[in-house]
Rosetta silent file (secondary structure, phi, psi, omega in degrees, C-alpha in Angstrom):
SEQUENCE: MTRTPIWHSVQDVPADLGATAVSIGNYDGIHRGHRYVLDQLVSHAEARSLTPVALTFWPHPRHVMGTPGEPPLLTGHEDRDRLLLLAGVHGVLDLEFTREFALYSPEDFVRVFLVEALGMKCVVLGEDALFGRANAGTIETMRELGRKCDFEVVTVSDLGPEGAGTGRISSSAIRAALLTGDIDVATEGLGRFHTVTDTVRHGFQRGRELGFPTANLGPTPAGLIPADGVYAGYLTVLEQDVAHTGTEPLIGAAATISIGTNPTFEIDGAPRRTVEAYVHGAHDLDLYGDTVRLEVVAFQRPTLKFDSIEELIEQMERDVEVTRRTLGSGQPLAPSPA
SCORE:     score description
SCORE:     0.000 S_00000001
   1 L     0.000  130.579 -176.617   66.116   78.860   -7.667 S_00000001
   2 L   -79.559  135.379  177.325   64.404   82.251   -8.654 S_00000001
   3 L   -84.702  143.456  179.098   62.138   81.855  -11.640 S_00000001
   4 L   -80.244  144.528  175.705   62.562   84.496  -14.449 S_00000001
   5 L   -91.609    9.540  177.599   59.328   86.245  -15.143 S_00000001
   6 E  -108.921  112.724 -176.280   60.316   86.317  -18.873 S_00000001
   7 E  -114.028  138.870 -174.135   59.231   83.298  -20.887 S_00000001
   8 L  -110.166    5.459  168.396   60.237   82.543  -24.563 S_00000001
   9 L  -159.170  162.199 -179.922   57.909   79.667  -25.164 S_00000001
  10 H   -58.861  -29.022 -179.353   54.723   78.268  -23.958 S_00000001
  11 H   -71.529  -10.832 -179.259   56.651   75.401  -22.215 S_00000001
  12 H   -81.371  -28.530 -177.261   58.369   78.198  -20.172 S_00000001
  13 L   -65.180  129.060 -173.132   55.237   79.454  -18.620 S_00000001
  14 L   -65.824  138.582 -178.659   55.033   78.310  -14.986 S_00000001
  15 L   -56.057  -30.934 -173.284   52.312   75.573  -14.378 S_00000001
  16 L  -103.788   31.792  179.123   51.058   77.467  -11.311 S_00000001
  17 L   -59.966  -46.484 -179.737   50.719   80.879  -13.038 S_00000001
  18 L    95.247 -174.042  175.551   46.948   80.869  -12.481 S_00000001
  19 L   -63.733  144.239 -171.211   44.429   82.867  -14.321 S_00000001
  20 E  -133.261  159.637  160.545   45.711   85.970  -16.137 S_00000001
  21 E  -102.847  139.966 -176.141   44.825   89.307  -17.713 S_00000001
  22 E  -132.265  150.167  171.836   46.893   89.894  -20.853 S_00000001
  23 E  -129.203  140.775 -177.378   47.736   92.774  -23.132 S_00000001
  24 E  -120.655  137.648  178.511   49.442   92.055  -26.486 S_00000001
  25 L   178.914  169.690  171.462   51.806   94.244  -28.482 S_00000001
  26 L   -82.694  -22.819  173.526   55.281   94.958  -29.852 S_00000001
  27 L    47.894   40.891  176.293   55.773   97.751  -27.274 S_00000001
  28 L   -73.602  123.800 -174.932   58.774   99.358  -29.010 S_00000001
  29 L    87.269  -16.176 -175.464   59.889  102.036  -26.593 S_00000001
  30 L    44.141   52.788 -178.125   57.424  101.393  -23.890 S_00000001
  31 L   -83.316 -172.758 -167.988   56.308  104.960  -24.234 S_00000001
  32 H   -59.925  -34.521  174.634   53.496  106.702  -22.401 S_00000001
  33 H   -58.766  -45.124  178.346   50.870  105.251  -24.669 S_00000001
  34 H   -62.393  -44.249 -172.742   52.048  101.807  -24.040 S_00000001
  35 H   -75.143  -27.105  167.979   52.250  102.326  -20.293 S_00000001
  36 H   -54.391  -52.540  178.300   48.685  103.797  -20.144 S_00000001
  37 H   -55.590  -52.398 -174.835   47.482  100.379  -21.641 S_00000001
  38 H   -64.056  -41.888  169.647   49.687   98.505  -19.243 S_00000001
  39 H   -55.734  -34.459  172.233   48.381  100.556  -16.303 S_00000001
  40 H   -65.719  -45.891 -179.282   44.859   99.588  -17.364 S_00000001
  41 H   -55.257  -55.681 -176.983   45.940   95.970  -17.586 S_00000001
  42 H   -56.746  -41.634  178.032   47.401   95.956  -14.100 S_00000001
  43 H   -66.897  -39.014  178.901   44.275   97.698  -12.656 S_00000001
  44 H   -74.937  -25.949  172.127   41.832   95.325  -14.352 S_00000001
  45 H   -67.062  -41.949  175.465   43.937   92.349  -13.236 S_00000001
  46 H   -63.838  -42.881 -179.567   43.834   93.494   -9.583 S_00000001
  47 H   -64.014  -16.111 -177.439   40.119   94.113   -9.763 S_00000001
  48 L  -119.000    7.666 -178.217   39.617   90.496  -10.926 S_00000001
  49 L    55.212   49.132  168.640   42.357   88.825   -8.838 S_00000001
  50 L  -117.607  162.953  175.387   44.205   87.864  -12.021 S_00000001
  51 E   -90.155  120.498 -175.066   47.858   87.974  -12.931 S_00000001
  52 E   -75.583  124.834  176.466   48.826   90.744  -15.378 S_00000001
  53 E  -128.431  150.114  174.644   50.969   89.492  -18.337 S_00000001
  54 E  -117.120  131.513  176.398   52.141   91.082  -21.569 S_00000001
  55 E   -91.641  117.248  172.756   52.403   88.958  -24.723 S_00000001
  56 E  -146.711 -172.637 -165.462   55.000   90.363  -27.217 S_00000001
  57 E  -137.245  149.460  171.968   57.361   89.407  -29.991 S_00000001
  58 E  -150.513  129.985    2.752   60.918   89.409  -31.167 S_00000001
  59 L   -70.183  169.319  168.060   62.058   90.190  -33.804 S_00000001
  60 L   -44.529  136.072  178.640   59.554   92.974  -34.761 S_00000001
  61 H   -58.595  -34.512 -177.397   57.081   91.441  -37.043 S_00000001
  62 H   -67.123  -31.094  178.950   57.795   94.229  -39.616 S_00000001
  63 H   -70.675  -22.310 -178.094   61.498   93.218  -39.615 S_00000001
  64 H   -92.592  -52.415 -170.250   60.391   89.571  -40.546 S_00000001
  65 H   -81.088  -22.799 -176.863   57.483   90.415  -42.972 S_00000001
  66 L  -124.327 -128.452 -174.699   58.936   93.436  -44.531 S_00000001
  67 L   -91.569  121.010  179.705   62.483   95.026  -44.776 S_00000001
  68 L   -55.821  127.151  175.483   64.990   93.719  -42.029 S_00000001
  69 L    88.550   -0.809  179.133   65.931   96.538  -39.711 S_00000001
  70 L  -121.138  127.308   -5.298   63.110   98.905  -40.817 S_00000001
  71 L   -75.986  155.272  174.788   61.925  100.614  -38.863 S_00000001
  72 L   -62.033  138.724 -179.632   64.980  101.010  -36.593 S_00000001
  73 L   -80.912  138.633  171.605   63.730  100.080  -33.049 S_00000001
  74 L   -63.729  -42.898  179.743   63.783  102.528  -30.016 S_00000001
  75 L  -116.615  159.083  170.417   64.611   99.813  -27.631 S_00000001
  76 L   -87.855  176.966 -170.708   66.619   96.628  -27.678 S_00000001
  77 H   -64.090  -48.606 -174.937   65.227   93.345  -26.826 S_00000001
  78 H   -70.503  -37.187  178.354   66.367   93.021  -23.258 S_00000001
  79 H   -66.685  -37.395  176.623   65.507   96.696  -22.509 S_00000001
  80 H   -65.638  -45.735 -178.501   62.115   96.315  -23.921 S_00000001
  81 H   -66.705  -37.441  178.945   61.227   93.280  -21.606 S_00000001
  82 H   -60.324  -45.898 -178.493   62.847   95.059  -18.655 S_00000001
  83 H   -66.540  -31.186  179.000   60.695   98.133  -19.149 S_00000001
  84 H   -61.556  -49.398 -175.953   57.579   95.906  -19.558 S_00000001
  85 H   -69.895  -32.963  171.809   58.281   94.396  -16.053 S_00000001
  86 H   -65.881  -24.795  177.590   58.974   97.871  -14.616 S_00000001
  87 L   -77.011   -8.322  167.059   55.589   98.983  -15.936 S_00000001
  88 L   122.254   -5.388  179.524   54.050   96.475  -13.464 S_00000001
  89 L   -68.103  153.135 -179.466   53.260   93.188  -15.373 S_00000001
  90 L   -93.249  -15.979  179.166   54.144   90.060  -13.444 S_00000001
  91 E  -161.300  156.546 -179.104   55.354   88.106  -16.538 S_00000001
  92 E  -128.930  117.280  170.610   56.285   88.550  -20.138 S_00000001
  93 E   -94.827  110.028 -173.350   55.620   85.880  -22.762 S_00000001
  94 E  -109.552   99.094 -168.182   58.194   86.971  -25.405 S_00000001
  95 E   -94.550  144.189  175.153   57.701   84.831  -28.531 S_00000001
  96 E   -76.522  126.654 -175.818   60.083   84.523  -31.492 S_00000001
  97 L   -94.482  122.874  173.157   58.221   86.007  -34.553 S_00000001
  98 L  -132.207  169.440 -178.770   58.864   83.981  -37.679 S_00000001
  99 L   -66.191  -27.842 -177.384   56.993   83.710  -41.024 S_00000001
 100 L   -75.240  -41.588  172.407   55.611   80.316  -39.812 S_00000001
 101 H   -48.542  -37.942 -173.195   54.417   81.985  -36.583 S_00000001
 102 H   -71.708  -13.915  177.954   52.605   84.597  -38.720 S_00000001
 103 H   -80.789   -6.178  177.556   50.512   81.831  -40.163 S_00000001
 104 L   -57.685  133.799  168.567   48.585   81.196  -37.002 S_00000001
 105 L   -68.479  159.859  178.762   44.821   82.077  -37.579 S_00000001
 106 H   -52.282  -48.433  177.008   43.339   84.526  -35.259 S_00000001
 107 H   -55.119  -47.812 -178.233   41.407   81.674  -33.495 S_00000001
 108 H   -72.114  -39.882  173.746   44.459   79.502  -33.064 S_00000001
 109 H   -53.924  -51.225  179.949   46.679   82.298  -31.845 S_00000001
 110 H   -61.041  -40.190 -177.450   44.181   83.127  -29.113 S_00000001
 111 H   -70.527  -41.434 -171.009   43.520   79.507  -28.212 S_00000001
 112 H   -78.636  -54.961 -158.488   47.262   78.275  -28.184 S_00000001
 113 H   -96.046  -25.720  179.438   49.049   81.261  -26.670 S_00000001
 114 H  -100.923  -49.671 -178.134   46.403   83.086  -24.691 S_00000001
 115 H   -80.168  -59.927 -174.153   43.814   80.667  -23.428 S_00000001
 116 H   -73.012  -41.836 -177.839   45.749   77.369  -23.162 S_00000001
 117 L   -80.042  -39.339 -170.828   49.268   78.740  -22.382 S_00000001
 118 L  -110.447   -6.554 -179.980   48.402   81.757  -20.253 S_00000001
 119 L    53.300   43.530  179.977   45.042   80.831  -18.885 S_00000001
 120 E   -60.561  115.374  174.781   43.644   84.144  -19.986 S_00000001
 121 E  -111.579   -5.558  178.364   40.490   85.358  -18.433 S_00000001
 122 E  -148.695  123.256  178.839   40.776   89.011  -19.485 S_00000001
 123 E  -121.968  133.578 -175.785   42.465   90.710  -22.413 S_00000001
 124 E  -110.974  114.486 -168.727   43.159   94.458  -22.530 S_00000001
 125 E  -140.487  152.934  171.083   43.391   95.996  -26.101 S_00000001
 126 E   -73.214  155.607 -174.208   43.055   99.142  -28.087 S_00000001
 127 L   -63.312  -30.478 -173.978   39.881   99.399  -30.341 S_00000001
 128 L   -98.134   18.448 -179.460   42.121   99.127  -33.423 S_00000001
 129 L   -52.514  136.292  170.602   43.985   95.900  -32.309 S_00000001
 130 L  -125.776  146.816  176.504   44.799   93.499  -35.160 S_00000001
 131 E  -158.850  168.096  179.921   46.191   89.918  -34.676 S_00000001
 132 L    73.250  178.818 -173.988   46.610   86.510  -36.366 S_00000001
 133 H   -46.011  125.928  175.275   47.323   85.619  -40.026 S_00000001
 134 H    62.348   21.835 -175.462   47.372   88.656  -42.297 S_00000001
 135 H    54.952   32.121 -175.942   46.135   90.811  -39.303 S_00000001
 136 L   -75.753  -22.988 -173.518   42.642   89.307  -39.973 S_00000001
 137 E   -84.248  135.567  173.640   41.660   89.295  -36.303 S_00000001
 138 L  -123.027 -178.931 -176.758   39.988   92.569  -35.063 S_00000001
 139 H   -60.892  -35.214 -179.174   38.425   93.684  -31.673 S_00000001
 140 H   -62.801  -48.889  175.130   35.194   92.217  -32.915 S_00000001
 141 H   -53.112  -45.683  179.472   36.962   88.888  -33.592 S_00000001
 142 H   -59.527  -42.562  179.286   38.387   88.956  -30.035 S_00000001
 143 H   -59.037  -40.214  177.457   34.976   89.611  -28.682 S_00000001
 144 H   -65.002  -41.424 -178.188   33.510   86.605  -30.451 S_00000001
 145 H   -70.523  -28.607 -179.418   36.375   84.431  -29.264 S_00000001
 146 H   -64.826  -41.332 -175.669   35.854   85.763  -25.660 S_00000001
 147 H   -72.713  -29.910  179.429   32.280   84.672  -25.747 S_00000001
 148 H   -75.367  -39.153 -174.403   33.427   81.251  -27.174 S_00000001
 149 H  -109.352    9.523  170.892   36.402   80.799  -24.805 S_00000001
 150 L    60.711   63.578  172.482   35.069   82.430  -21.676 S_00000001
 151 L  -143.538  161.331 -175.509   37.416   85.544  -21.305 S_00000001
 152 E  -103.168  146.004  174.613   36.412   89.226  -20.996 S_00000001
 153 E  -115.629  124.174 -179.615   37.653   91.791  -23.527 S_00000001
 154 E  -119.619  130.054  172.790   38.395   95.227  -22.271 S_00000001
 155 E   -98.401  152.097  177.038   39.312   98.145  -24.562 S_00000001
 156 E  -129.676  159.946 -179.338   41.230  101.308  -23.733 S_00000001
 157 L   -86.647  160.122  177.322   41.539  104.689  -25.501 S_00000001
 158 L   -77.264  160.790  179.791   44.818  105.950  -26.830 S_00000001
 159 E  -101.131  129.716  179.352   46.854  108.319  -24.606 S_00000001
 160 E  -113.206 -172.748 -173.555   47.603  111.708  -26.183 S_00000001
 161 L   -57.986  -37.291 -169.938   49.740  114.660  -25.165 S_00000001
 162 L  -101.418   -1.093 -179.312   47.163  115.922  -22.592 S_00000001
 163 E   131.201 -168.774 -174.026   45.944  112.433  -21.327 S_00000001
 164 E   -65.367  134.547  173.618   43.535  109.649  -22.430 S_00000001
 165 L    86.367    2.815  179.876   41.472  110.123  -25.566 S_00000001
 166 L  -102.430   18.908  179.754   43.372  113.183  -27.010 S_00000001
 167 L   125.337  158.154 -176.030   45.418  111.522  -29.723 S_00000001
 168 L   -87.671  138.683  164.643   48.019  108.819  -30.188 S_00000001
 169 L  -100.910  128.146 -171.667   51.515  108.759  -28.925 S_00000001
 170 L  -123.966  153.865  179.397   53.401  106.624  -31.384 S_00000001
 171 H   -67.266  -34.684 -179.214   56.708  104.977  -31.577 S_00000001
 172 H   -74.359  -16.244  174.329   57.247  106.471  -35.090 S_00000001
 173 H   -75.537  -46.631  175.769   56.806  109.990  -33.866 S_00000001
 174 H   -58.185  -44.220 -172.691   59.335  109.435  -31.042 S_00000001
 175 H   -62.556  -44.037  177.636   61.712  107.675  -33.564 S_00000001
 176 H   -61.370  -30.381  179.267   61.389  110.883  -35.886 S_00000001
 177 H   -70.439  -50.578 -176.779   62.166  113.123  -32.926 S_00000001
 178 H   -64.139  -42.635 -177.722   65.272  111.263  -31.998 S_00000001
 179 L   -67.030  -10.391  179.925   66.584  111.043  -35.643 S_00000001
 180 L  -111.349    3.683 -179.843   66.288  114.895  -35.761 S_00000001
 181 L    70.067   21.501  177.255   67.897  115.420  -32.266 S_00000001
 182 L   -85.726   78.457 -168.263   64.591  116.660  -30.871 S_00000001
 183 H   -75.245  -34.976  175.131   65.209  115.084  -27.405 S_00000001
 184 H   -56.645  -51.140  178.293   62.550  117.130  -25.591 S_00000001
 185 H   -60.977  -49.038 -179.610   59.729  115.705  -27.853 S_00000001
 186 H   -57.043  -42.573 -170.534   61.154  112.137  -27.505 S_00000001
 187 H   -69.372  -40.280  179.671   61.464  112.471  -23.698 S_00000001
 188 H   -61.236  -41.947 -173.283   57.834  113.790  -23.541 S_00000001
 189 H   -76.970  -38.452 -174.778   56.522  110.929  -25.607 S_00000001
 190 H   -75.115  -39.183 -168.020   58.564  108.197  -23.755 S_00000001
 191 L    83.353   11.665 -172.527   57.970  109.558  -20.319 S_00000001
 192 L  -164.601  174.732  171.815   61.444  108.846  -19.548 S_00000001
 193 L   -79.143  144.394  167.075   65.041  109.514  -21.028 S_00000001
 194 E   -61.860  135.032 -176.744   65.858  107.644  -24.233 S_00000001
 195 E  -117.094  147.937  173.623   68.422  104.900  -23.627 S_00000001
 196 E  -131.838  128.725 -175.116   71.194  103.277  -25.664 S_00000001
 197 E  -126.719  134.625 -176.907   72.938  100.080  -24.378 S_00000001
 198 E  -162.430  171.888  168.219   76.114   98.316  -25.286 S_00000001
 199 E   -87.426  135.283  177.837   79.362   96.814  -24.217 S_00000001
 200 L   -68.627  128.992  176.513   82.276   99.334  -23.985 S_00000001
 201 E  -112.880  179.829  174.298   84.873   98.725  -26.670 S_00000001
 202 L   -89.035  127.336  178.431   88.280  100.102  -27.503 S_00000001
 203 L  -101.604 -143.280  178.545   88.189  103.122  -29.692 S_00000001
 204 L   -88.526   -1.379 -176.110   90.879  105.402  -31.174 S_00000001
 205 L    62.412   16.195  178.006   92.026  106.634  -27.737 S_00000001
 206 H   -63.490  -48.246 -174.211   91.646  110.298  -28.874 S_00000001
 207 H   -60.287  -33.422  174.326   89.658  111.322  -25.999 S_00000001
 208 H   -67.395  -35.524 -178.806   92.176  109.958  -23.493 S_00000001
 209 H   -75.625  -27.027  171.110   94.930  111.826  -25.297 S_00000001
 210 L   -78.174   -2.869  178.854   92.854  115.016  -25.167 S_00000001
 211 L    94.834    5.800  179.531   92.275  114.693  -21.438 S_00000001
 212 L  -131.774   72.839  176.446   88.568  113.393  -21.972 S_00000001
 213 L   -55.573  134.453  174.530   88.630  109.588  -21.920 S_00000001
 214 L  -122.157  157.842  166.452   85.432  108.128  -23.249 S_00000001
 215 E   -87.908  113.589 -166.296   83.510  105.102  -23.102 S_00000001
 216 E   -97.363  135.793  170.443   83.004  103.923  -26.771 S_00000001
 217 L   -92.534  174.368  178.953   79.957  101.787  -27.698 S_00000001
 218 L   -90.805 -174.947 -173.021   80.040   99.519  -30.685 S_00000001
 219 L   -75.222  -16.100 -179.087   78.437  100.265  -34.118 S_00000001
 220 L  -129.266   65.844 -174.405   75.131   98.593  -33.399 S_00000001
 221 L   -71.302  172.069  172.658   74.165   99.223  -29.772 S_00000001
 222 E   -82.864  124.639 -176.988   70.630   98.347  -28.487 S_00000001
 223 L   113.675  142.538  177.549   68.409  101.317  -28.824 S_00000001
 224 L   -56.999  132.149  173.097   67.989  103.947  -31.585 S_00000001
 225 L   -82.355  122.582  179.205   71.091  106.176  -31.963 S_00000001
 226 L   -69.021  175.802  179.922   69.914  109.789  -32.146 S_00000001
 227 L   -51.704  153.465  177.057   71.005  112.359  -34.605 S_00000001
 228 L   -57.652  142.196  175.323   74.753  113.373  -34.738 S_00000001
 229 E   154.634 -169.453 -178.803   75.731  115.912  -32.051 S_00000001
 230 E  -110.606  128.764 -178.261   76.731  116.478  -28.476 S_00000001
 231 E  -131.263  157.844  161.551   74.274  115.555  -25.611 S_00000001
 232 E   -89.609  141.444 -179.553   73.890  115.712  -21.904 S_00000001
 233 E  -167.582 -169.342  176.646   73.183  112.440  -20.207 S_00000001
 234 E  -129.127  157.231  176.371   73.913  109.803  -17.628 S_00000001
 235 E  -125.545  130.641  173.655   75.952  106.468  -17.730 S_00000001
 236 E  -127.201  133.970  172.208   75.083  103.482  -15.650 S_00000001
 237 E   -85.573  123.747  179.929   77.031  100.301  -15.553 S_00000001
 238 E   -89.901  -38.006 -173.059   74.660   97.308  -15.889 S_00000001
 239 E  -150.980  120.600 -176.618   77.092   94.481  -15.881 S_00000001
 240 L   -83.229  150.106  166.063   80.761   94.552  -15.113 S_00000001
 241 L   -62.810  145.877 -177.885   83.617   92.734  -16.851 S_00000001
 242 H   -58.712  -23.947 -172.640   85.219   89.983  -14.608 S_00000001
 243 H   -75.115  -17.143 -179.147   88.338   92.056  -14.645 S_00000001
 244 H  -102.082   12.061 -174.849   86.413   94.778  -12.715 S_00000001
 245 L   -59.808  130.839  178.282   84.851   92.538  -10.109 S_00000001
 246 L   106.660  -23.932 -176.889   85.182   94.374   -6.611 S_00000001
 247 L   -92.406  152.481 -174.700   84.891   97.875   -7.969 S_00000001
 248 L   -77.447  113.740 -170.014   81.938   99.978   -7.403 S_00000001
 249 L   -65.662  145.248  174.399   79.806  100.156  -10.579 S_00000001
 250 L   -70.943  128.177  175.837   78.697  103.701  -11.848 S_00000001
 251 L  -126.161  115.382 -179.201   75.006  104.412  -11.410 S_00000001
 252 L    59.986   43.770 -179.346   73.630  107.618  -13.061 S_00000001
 253 E   -74.633  137.515  173.301   76.934  109.224  -13.588 S_00000001
 254 E   -65.080  139.073 -177.512   76.880  112.565  -15.315 S_00000001
 255 E  -143.066  145.509  168.742   78.179  112.247  -18.868 S_00000001
 256 E   -98.777  123.228 -178.568   78.748  114.301  -22.014 S_00000001
 257 E  -110.341  134.416  179.582   77.791  112.184  -24.947 S_00000001
 258 E  -116.437  134.303 -178.483   79.092  112.463  -28.481 S_00000001
 259 E  -129.932  128.829  176.158   77.572  110.929  -31.542 S_00000001
 260 E   144.734 -163.443 -164.689   78.986  111.183  -34.988 S_00000001
 261 L  -106.535    5.085  176.526   82.017  110.649  -37.254 S_00000001
 262 L    64.297   60.767 -168.827   84.672  112.963  -35.538 S_00000001
 263 L   -72.336  -15.265  177.132   85.184  115.211  -38.586 S_00000001
 264 L   -68.082  -24.998 -175.701   88.194  117.037  -36.996 S_00000001
 265 L  -102.608  137.222  176.253   90.271  113.897  -37.488 S_00000001
 266 L   -74.199  130.062  178.148   91.305  112.500  -40.948 S_00000001
 267 L  -125.217  133.479  173.672   90.126  108.894  -41.131 S_00000001
 268 L   -67.841  126.264 -174.843   91.201  106.322  -43.774 S_00000001
 269 L    80.490 -164.732 -179.023   88.341  104.989  -45.721 S_00000001
 270 L   -64.054  134.220  178.121   84.639  105.610  -44.947 S_00000001
 271 L   -60.566  139.892 -177.343   84.038  107.681  -41.814 S_00000001
 272 L  -101.141  123.802  175.181   82.823  105.494  -38.791 S_00000001
 273 L   -74.289  136.028 -168.152   79.958  106.754  -36.807 S_00000001
 274 E  -131.131  155.507  171.424   80.661  106.389  -33.102 S_00000001
 275 E  -118.343  124.408 -178.616   78.702  106.737  -29.795 S_00000001
 276 E  -149.850  150.056 -175.871   81.012  107.706  -26.894 S_00000001
 277 E  -128.975  136.493  168.298   80.556  109.171  -23.392 S_00000001
 278 E  -111.164  120.398  177.617   82.866  111.065  -21.101 S_00000001
 279 E   -76.793  127.872 -169.163   82.073  110.530  -17.505 S_00000001
 280 L   -66.645  122.571  175.990   82.583  113.772  -15.732 S_00000001
 281 L    86.698   -6.889 -171.309   85.761  113.728  -13.493 S_00000001
 282 L  -100.401   75.700  179.900   86.618  109.982  -14.414 S_00000001
 283 L   -81.658  -16.423  176.497   89.970  110.401  -16.029 S_00000001
 284 L  -114.386   22.608 -174.265   91.266  107.028  -14.990 S_00000001
 285 L   -71.794  130.268  172.387   88.030  105.169  -15.413 S_00000001
 286 L  -113.838  103.067  178.735   88.285  101.652  -16.940 S_00000001
 287 L  -102.934    2.657 -165.916   84.930  100.522  -18.503 S_00000001
 288 L   -64.799  138.053 -173.611   86.209   98.151  -21.268 S_00000001
 289 L    83.054  -15.414  179.283   84.059   95.127  -21.286 S_00000001
 290 L   -86.689  143.417  177.918   81.385   96.472  -19.148 S_00000001
 291 E   -78.804  124.882 -177.232   77.746   96.667  -20.335 S_00000001
 292 E  -129.741  152.454  170.510   76.608  100.380  -19.908 S_00000001
 293 E  -122.643  131.203  178.529   73.431  102.177  -20.534 S_00000001
 294 E   -95.121  131.740  169.382   73.385  105.834  -21.807 S_00000001
 295 E  -112.259  126.092 -170.974   70.505  108.013  -21.044 S_00000001
 296 E   -94.047  110.939 -174.365   70.049  110.944  -23.415 S_00000001
 297 E   -99.121  -44.233 -173.228   68.800  113.928  -21.535 S_00000001
 298 E  -157.090  145.392  174.964   69.316  117.028  -23.750 S_00000001
 299 E   -86.791  130.691 -178.909   70.756  118.055  -27.153 S_00000001
 300 E  -103.016  -46.959  174.263   73.604  120.561  -26.734 S_00000001
 301 E  -163.575  167.761  176.038   75.027  121.283  -30.247 S_00000001
 302 L   -75.118  175.246 -179.816   75.517  119.775  -33.661 S_00000001
 303 L   -78.890  139.142  178.424   78.768  117.928  -34.685 S_00000001
 304 L  -131.905  146.355  177.788   81.493  120.371  -35.748 S_00000001
 305 L  -104.176  125.762 -174.844   84.878  120.342  -37.474 S_00000001
 306 L  -105.602  147.898  179.353   87.531  122.353  -35.770 S_00000001
 307 L   -69.938  -22.605 -178.561   90.679  123.817  -37.417 S_00000001
 308 L  -148.872  165.751 -177.742   92.906  122.781  -34.513 S_00000001
 309 H   -71.767  -37.228 -178.434   93.186  120.339  -31.591 S_00000001
 310 H   -57.549  -42.593 -176.543   93.303  123.361  -29.266 S_00000001
 311 H   -62.832  -44.165  179.284   89.884  124.636  -30.577 S_00000001
 312 H   -56.537  -52.963  177.897   88.489  121.103  -30.076 S_00000001
 313 H   -58.490  -38.736  177.385   89.728  120.928  -26.534 S_00000001
 314 H   -71.063  -37.414  171.333   88.321  124.279  -25.652 S_00000001
 315 H   -60.152  -47.062  173.747   84.951  123.213  -27.084 S_00000001
 316 H   -56.943  -37.752 -179.782   84.942  120.067  -25.111 S_00000001
 317 H   -64.389  -39.497  176.655   85.577  122.001  -22.014 S_00000001
 318 H   -66.439  -37.387 -179.127   82.526  124.080  -22.839 S_00000001
 319 H   -64.894  -44.198 -177.744   80.512  120.932  -23.599 S_00000001
 320 H   -68.822  -31.670  172.776   81.247  119.531  -20.257 S_00000001
 321 H   -69.754  -40.374 -176.900   80.241  122.763  -18.507 S_00000001
 322 H   -65.454  -40.185 -175.286   76.988  122.900  -20.493 S_00000001
 323 H   -62.771  -48.280 -174.702   76.277  119.274  -19.557 S_00000001
 324 H   -56.800  -45.748  174.704   76.936  120.177  -15.874 S_00000001
 325 H   -56.328  -47.354 -173.835   74.517  123.140  -16.046 S_00000001
 326 H   -63.651  -48.936  179.153   71.931  121.095  -17.758 S_00000001
 327 H   -66.335  -25.731 -171.740   71.968  118.163  -15.273 S_00000001
 328 L   -99.752   15.858 -177.151   72.102  120.459  -12.383 S_00000001
 329 L   -97.643    3.438 -177.977   69.124  122.475  -13.505 S_00000001
 330 L    91.438   51.611 -178.183   66.283  120.417  -12.229 S_00000001
 331 L   -68.344  148.636 -171.386   65.487  118.221  -15.167 S_00000001
 332 L   -67.464  -11.334 -175.602   61.905  116.792  -15.050 S_00000001
 333 L  -132.935  145.395  171.776   63.026  113.205  -14.912 S_00000001
 334 L   -91.095  169.670  175.334   65.615  111.452  -12.903 S_00000001
 335 L   -58.710  148.962 -178.497   67.959  108.750  -14.134 S_00000001
 336 L   -68.000  147.585  173.793   66.118  105.444  -14.863 S_00000001
 337 L   -64.226  149.308 -173.892   66.247  102.540  -12.341 S_00000001
 338 L   -68.920    0.000    0.000   68.730   99.716  -13.471 S_00000001
């Protein structure tokens, strides 16, 4: 049996893991700044013949200690852990964050989860790292514990727009960019296309009636929903419904993505915000029940209300053509690996 490299308790950590180098964080988005730290982790681990491991938490501590759901997260739980592994770590200790967990003192946190559970011999952190009850642990605290518990402390600089040491790339800045539809800024900070993941649901069937059948996501997909509008992107099927077993799953299929309340159509009650994607040329495609990932490549236009269905169809045809030109124009990043 293949062992999963994602562990949700200290009991899950393999007994033969060996000595490790560890980095600690929430890693929302696994943006370029995070990956710079993780690159350093992997490099220091290799130089010391250690296993590189990321220690992270779910839910986000601010959702537990502050307002639930605030801030909205860039990546969902599974996507965050997947991206950590793609960044090169050999294991992820993904701990449930609770108010009880938050009571661990800095020393007990390091002893129980880093030294005893992971056999840590090197920790890689930013200079401003905080940990333990009330964030009382600082980098100096970690250095003191390193001397006491026999592990090395390595600090790394922030990664800015032009490279190491030129300023911070932050999840909050990327979040703000997505919420205003500034996809280029978000992509630059992430170093990849932003993704939204969910199971395809039944919608109003309007797209199919108009000749543009769409894959409709649920109201709360994994990943931050960008500002309302029409986007160019890709669709990848991550997991097929049992009814589709034997069919070839889509990987990196060109898609025109619409986000908004469909103001052209009258809706009883409060308008429902939807995320839907038209896969180019796939008029008979059945994705119901499949788990799909949408990659958002470029903003095309804001959501508009049309005076007639004919005007809407003409605009949708233009949208598809804009997407085709956008995706065929040599975008700087390719679709992400599954």
